[in-house]
XYZ file of C-alpha atoms in Angstrom:
80
model
C -7.616 -3.323 11.957
C -4.092 -3.871 13.259
C -3.264 -6.637 15.710
C 0.021 -8.102 16.875
C -0.152 -10.804 14.209
C -1.735 -9.251 11.127
C -3.172 -6.212 9.408
C -6.608 -6.583 7.846
C -8.614 -4.228 5.682
C -12.252 -4.049 4.817
C -12.544 -4.354 1.042
C -14.997 -1.453 0.921
C -12.339 0.812 2.439
C -9.758 -0.206 -0.143
C -12.125 0.470 -3.048
C -13.013 3.872 -1.604
C -9.307 4.751 -1.524
C -8.763 3.441 -5.077
C -11.723 5.494 -6.331
C -10.254 8.626 -4.740
C -6.822 7.840 -6.194
C -8.396 7.396 -9.627
C -10.165 10.745 -9.306
C -6.801 12.340 -8.440
C -5.104 10.740 -11.456
C -2.867 8.395 -9.476
C -4.367 5.194 -10.911
C -6.568 4.211 -13.836
C -9.048 1.342 -13.967
C -10.447 -0.999 -16.587
C -12.976 -3.795 -16.461
C -11.412 -7.154 -17.296
C -13.375 -10.269 -18.255
C -13.252 -13.115 -15.771
C -13.444 -16.857 -16.409
C -15.149 -17.205 -13.041
C -17.952 -14.861 -12.038
C -18.468 -11.221 -12.999
C -15.952 -8.972 -14.728
C -13.234 -7.556 -12.483
C -12.048 -3.999 -12.141
C -8.259 -3.811 -12.502
C -6.195 -0.809 -11.431
C -2.954 0.470 -12.954
C -0.690 3.071 -11.410
C -0.108 6.196 -13.532
C 3.109 8.147 -13.979
C 1.832 10.659 -11.387
C 1.089 7.766 -9.046
C 4.614 6.400 -9.532
C 6.107 9.805 -8.721
C 4.001 10.132 -5.569
C 4.911 6.587 -4.529
C 8.628 7.405 -4.863
C 8.205 10.547 -2.741
C 6.128 8.699 -0.130
C 8.676 5.881 0.026
C 11.612 8.286 0.393
C 9.980 10.562 2.978
C 7.953 8.090 5.054
C 8.580 4.407 4.398
C 12.388 4.442 4.376
C 12.742 6.545 7.566
C 10.268 4.286 9.399
C 12.061 1.202 8.104
C 15.422 2.591 9.250
C 14.050 3.441 12.698
C 12.568 -0.035 13.129
C 15.834 -1.644 12.019
C 17.774 0.439 14.558
C 15.368 -0.596 17.325
C 15.742 -4.240 16.363
C 19.530 -3.978 16.272
C 19.641 -2.193 19.641
C 17.145 -4.305 21.567
C 17.075 -7.649 19.801
C 20.572 -8.118 18.354
C 21.189 -11.033 20.736
C 18.331 -12.985 19.146
C 20.084 -13.316 15.781
């Protein structure tokens, strides 16, 4: 859910995505003991995951970031 103030995720959706990423070799997981409550599943990004993250950042995140910065500079520069 995206609102004007925050972005929230349902935890079940995140774990579904992590499971798919693990199946595709982008992350690995291990069960870690916990001092409080049940063991916890911890995820680690793989080399393939790192490569995909770099590509995603270059092709999607950076262009969006640049576009947002240009909009801010053009329309909100007087607020600085």
